[in-house]
PDB file of C-alpha atoms in Angstrom:
ATOM      1  CA  UNK A   1     -59.001 -21.950  25.547  1.00 68.00           C
ATOM      2  CA  UNK A   2     -62.658 -21.333  24.807  1.00 72.00           C
ATOM      3  CA  UNK A   3     -62.364 -17.892  26.369  1.00 65.00           C
ATOM      4  CA  UNK A   4     -59.497 -17.037  23.991  1.00 69.00           C
ATOM      5  CA  UNK A   5     -61.545 -18.136  20.976  1.00 69.00           C
ATOM      6  CA  UNK A   6     -64.522 -16.082  22.139  1.00 71.00           C
ATOM      7  CA  UNK A   7     -62.318 -13.013  22.623  1.00 63.00           C
ATOM      8  CA  UNK A   8     -60.699 -13.535  19.222  1.00 72.00           C
ATOM      9  CA  UNK A   9     -64.102 -13.869  17.510  1.00 65.00           C
ATOM     10  CA  UNK A  10     -65.454 -10.838  19.330  1.00 72.00           C
ATOM     11  CA  UNK A  11     -62.482  -8.736  18.187  1.00 72.00           C
ATOM     12  CA  UNK A  12     -63.042  -9.910  14.582  1.00 65.00           C
ATOM     13  CA  UNK A  13     -66.728  -9.137  14.867  1.00 67.00           C
ATOM     14  CA  UNK A  14     -65.961  -5.710  16.366  1.00 72.00           C
ATOM     15  CA  UNK A  15     -63.521  -4.818  13.564  1.00 73.00           C
ATOM     16  CA  UNK A  16     -65.983  -5.961  10.874  1.00 68.00           C
ATOM     17  CA  UNK A  17     -68.762  -3.904  12.424  1.00 63.00           C
ATOM     18  CA  UNK A  18     -66.535  -0.843  12.717  1.00 72.00           C
ATOM     19  CA  UNK A  19     -65.529  -1.082   9.038  1.00 68.00           C
ATOM     20  CA  UNK A  20     -69.172  -1.464   8.037  1.00 66.00           C
ATOM     21  CA  UNK A  21     -70.219   1.526  10.139  1.00 63.00           C
ATOM     22  CA  UNK A  22     -67.396   3.708   8.795  1.00 70.00           C
ATOM     23  CA  UNK A  23     -68.423   2.939   5.225  1.00 69.00           C
ATOM     24  CA  UNK A  24     -72.085   3.698   5.915  1.00 68.00           C
ATOM     25  CA  UNK A  25     -71.242   6.923   7.709  1.00 67.00           C
ATOM     26  CA  UNK A  26     -69.042   7.966   4.782  1.00 63.00           C
ATOM     27  CA  UNK A  27     -71.811   7.325   2.259  1.00 59.00           C
ATOM     28  CA  UNK A  28     -74.478   9.012   4.335  1.00 64.00           C
ATOM     29  CA  UNK A  29     -72.230  12.068   4.744  1.00 62.00           C
ATOM     30  CA  UNK A  30     -72.092  12.409   0.963  1.00 60.00           C
ATOM     31  CA  UNK A  31     -75.868  12.113   0.658  1.00 62.00           C
ATOM     32  CA  UNK A  32     -76.525  14.644   3.414  1.00 65.00           C
ATOM     33  CA  UNK A  33     -73.924  17.024   2.000  1.00 62.00           C
ATOM     34  CA  UNK A  34     -75.741  17.143  -1.344  1.00 60.00           C
ATOM     35  CA  UNK A  35     -79.043  17.995   0.282  1.00 51.00           C
ATOM     36  CA  UNK A  36     -77.785  20.891   2.363  1.00 61.00           C
ATOM     37  CA  UNK A  37     -76.833  24.257   0.921  1.00 71.00           C
ATOM     38  CA  UNK A  38     -73.353  24.659  -0.578  1.00 71.00           C
ATOM     39  CA  UNK A  39     -70.903  27.019   1.038  1.00 83.00           C
ATOM     40  CA  UNK A  40     -70.651  30.460  -0.646  1.00 86.00           C
ATOM     41  CA  UNK A  41     -67.357  29.770  -2.434  1.00 89.00           C
ATOM     42  CA  UNK A  42     -68.617  26.511  -3.952  1.00 87.00           C
ATOM     43  CA  UNK A  43     -71.871  28.191  -4.967  1.00 87.00           C
ATOM     44  CA  UNK A  44     -70.004  31.071  -6.632  1.00 91.00           C
ATOM     45  CA  UNK A  45     -67.718  28.626  -8.454  1.00 92.00           C
ATOM     46  CA  UNK A  46     -70.653  26.586  -9.785  1.00 91.00           C
ATOM     47  CA  UNK A  47     -72.527  29.735 -10.803  1.00 92.00           C
ATOM     48  CA  UNK A  48     -69.514  30.966 -12.799  1.00 93.00           C
ATOM     49  CA  UNK A  49     -69.142  27.595 -14.537  1.00 93.00           C
ATOM     50  CA  UNK A  50     -72.823  27.594 -15.494  1.00 94.00           C
ATOM     51  CA  UNK A  51     -72.586  31.202 -16.699  1.00 93.00           C
ATOM     52  CA  UNK A  52     -69.539  30.371 -18.842  1.00 91.00           C
ATOM     53  CA  UNK A  53     -71.366  27.349 -20.265  1.00 91.00           C
ATOM     54  CA  UNK A  54     -74.327  29.458 -21.408  1.00 92.00           C
ATOM     55  CA  UNK A  55     -72.027  32.138 -22.877  1.00 90.00           C
ATOM     56  CA  UNK A  56     -70.008  29.476 -24.669  1.00 88.00           C
ATOM     57  CA  UNK A  57     -73.139  27.976 -26.226  1.00 89.00           C
ATOM     58  CA  UNK A  58     -74.305  31.415 -27.368  1.00 88.00           C
ATOM     59  CA  UNK A  59     -70.910  32.342 -28.837  1.00 81.00           C
ATOM     60  CA  UNK A  60     -70.418  28.942 -30.443  1.00 79.00           C
ATOM     61  CA  UNK A  61     -66.857  28.651 -29.127  1.00 77.00           C
ATOM     62  CA  UNK A  62     -64.532  30.267 -26.620  1.00 80.00           C
ATOM     63  CA  UNK A  63     -65.981  33.177 -24.653  1.00 81.00           C
ATOM     64  CA  UNK A  64     -64.541  36.672 -25.146  1.00 81.00           C
ATOM     65  CA  UNK A  65     -62.104  35.465 -27.806  1.00 80.00           C
ATOM     66  CA  UNK A  66     -61.250  38.238 -30.203  1.00 83.00           C
ATOM     67  CA  UNK A  67     -60.113  38.079 -33.817  1.00 86.00           C
ATOM     68  CA  UNK A  68     -56.481  37.647 -32.722  1.00 91.00           C
ATOM     69  CA  UNK A  69     -57.347  34.363 -30.998  1.00 87.00           C
ATOM     70  CA  UNK A  70     -59.012  33.082 -34.178  1.00 86.00           C
ATOM     71  CA  UNK A  71     -56.008  34.183 -36.241  1.00 91.00           C
ATOM     72  CA  UNK A  72     -53.588  32.371 -33.901  1.00 92.00           C
ATOM     73  CA  UNK A  73     -55.750  29.253 -33.951  1.00 86.00           C
ATOM     74  CA  UNK A  74     -55.899  29.191 -37.758  1.00 88.00           C
ATOM     75  CA  UNK A  75     -52.093  29.621 -37.976  1.00 92.00           C
ATOM     76  CA  UNK A  76     -51.568  26.789 -35.492  1.00 90.00           C
ATOM     77  CA  UNK A  77     -53.936  24.503 -37.399  1.00 86.00           C
ATOM     78  CA  UNK A  78     -52.176  25.287 -40.693  1.00 88.00           C
ATOM     79  CA  UNK A  79     -48.776  24.560 -39.124  1.00 89.00           C
ATOM     80  CA  UNK A  80     -50.041  21.236 -37.726  1.00 87.00           C
ATOM     81  CA  UNK A  81     -51.572  20.244 -41.066  1.00 86.00           C
ATOM     82  CA  UNK A  82     -48.268  20.917 -42.806  1.00 86.00           C
ATOM     83  CA  UNK A  83     -46.422  18.844 -40.203  1.00 87.00           C
ATOM     84  CA  UNK A  84     -48.823  15.914 -39.861  1.00 82.00           C
ATOM     85  CA  UNK A  85     -50.753  15.779 -43.105  1.00 77.00           C
ATOM     86  CA  UNK A  86     -54.303  16.422 -44.159  1.00 75.00           C
ATOM     87  CA  UNK A  87     -57.508  15.966 -42.232  1.00 75.00           C
ATOM     88  CA  UNK A  88     -59.684  17.905 -39.841  1.00 77.00           C
ATOM     89  CA  UNK A  89     -57.575  18.626 -36.774  1.00 75.00           C
ATOM     90  CA  UNK A  90     -60.463  20.039 -34.772  1.00 75.00           C
ATOM     91  CA  UNK A  91     -62.158  16.638 -34.442  1.00 80.00           C
ATOM     92  CA  UNK A  92     -61.095  13.590 -32.492  1.00 84.00           C
ATOM     93  CA  UNK A  93     -59.761  10.879 -34.797  1.00 80.00           C
ATOM     94  CA  UNK A  94     -61.871   7.826 -35.494  1.00 85.00           C
ATOM     95  CA  UNK A  95     -60.197   4.490 -34.983  1.00 87.00           C
ATOM     96  CA  UNK A  96     -61.267   1.308 -36.728  1.00 90.00           C
ATOM     97  CA  UNK A  97     -60.084  -1.947 -35.287  1.00 91.00           C
ATOM     98  CA  UNK A  98     -60.449  -5.109 -37.300  1.00 90.00           C
ATOM     99  CA  UNK A  99     -60.907  -8.494 -35.728  1.00 89.00           C
ATOM    100  CA  UNK A 100     -57.764 -10.616 -35.994  1.00 86.00           C
ATOM    101  CA  UNK A 101     -57.997 -13.653 -38.206  1.00 84.00           C
ATOM    102  CA  UNK A 102     -57.076 -16.780 -36.326  1.00 85.00           C
ATOM    103  CA  UNK A 103     -56.089 -19.872 -38.187  1.00 83.00           C
ATOM    104  CA  UNK A 104     -56.083 -23.296 -36.683  1.00 80.00           C
ATOM    105  CA  UNK A 105     -52.771 -25.068 -36.719  1.00 76.00           C
ATOM    106  CA  UNK A 106     -52.793 -28.408 -38.533  1.00 76.00           C
ATOM    107  CA  UNK A 107     -52.859 -31.344 -36.166  1.00 70.00           C
TER     108      UNK A 107
END
C-alpha cells in the first residue's frame, strides 16, 4: 500500500518536472534563437520590410504608386462618401461611450 502511494507520487512528481523542463526548454530556445544569426531567407525578408518602411516614409504613402492609383483611390472615396455620408474616410472613427445612468429602484 505504501509502495503504491510512493510510486503514484513519484509518477506525479516526474510528470510535473517534465512539464516544467519542457516549458523552460521552449523559452530558452526562443531566447537563444534571437541571439544567433537569422537564416538568409528571414534576413532578406526583414531587410525588404525595412526598406519598404523607409521608402514609404519618404513617399508619404504607398511606394511606387502612380497617378492612376491616386485617381482610383479618390474615386473609391467619393463613392463611399456618397453611400455612407460625410466625414473623413481615411481616418479610423472615434467612438464615444457614455456611462449608463443607473437609478435605484424604490424599496
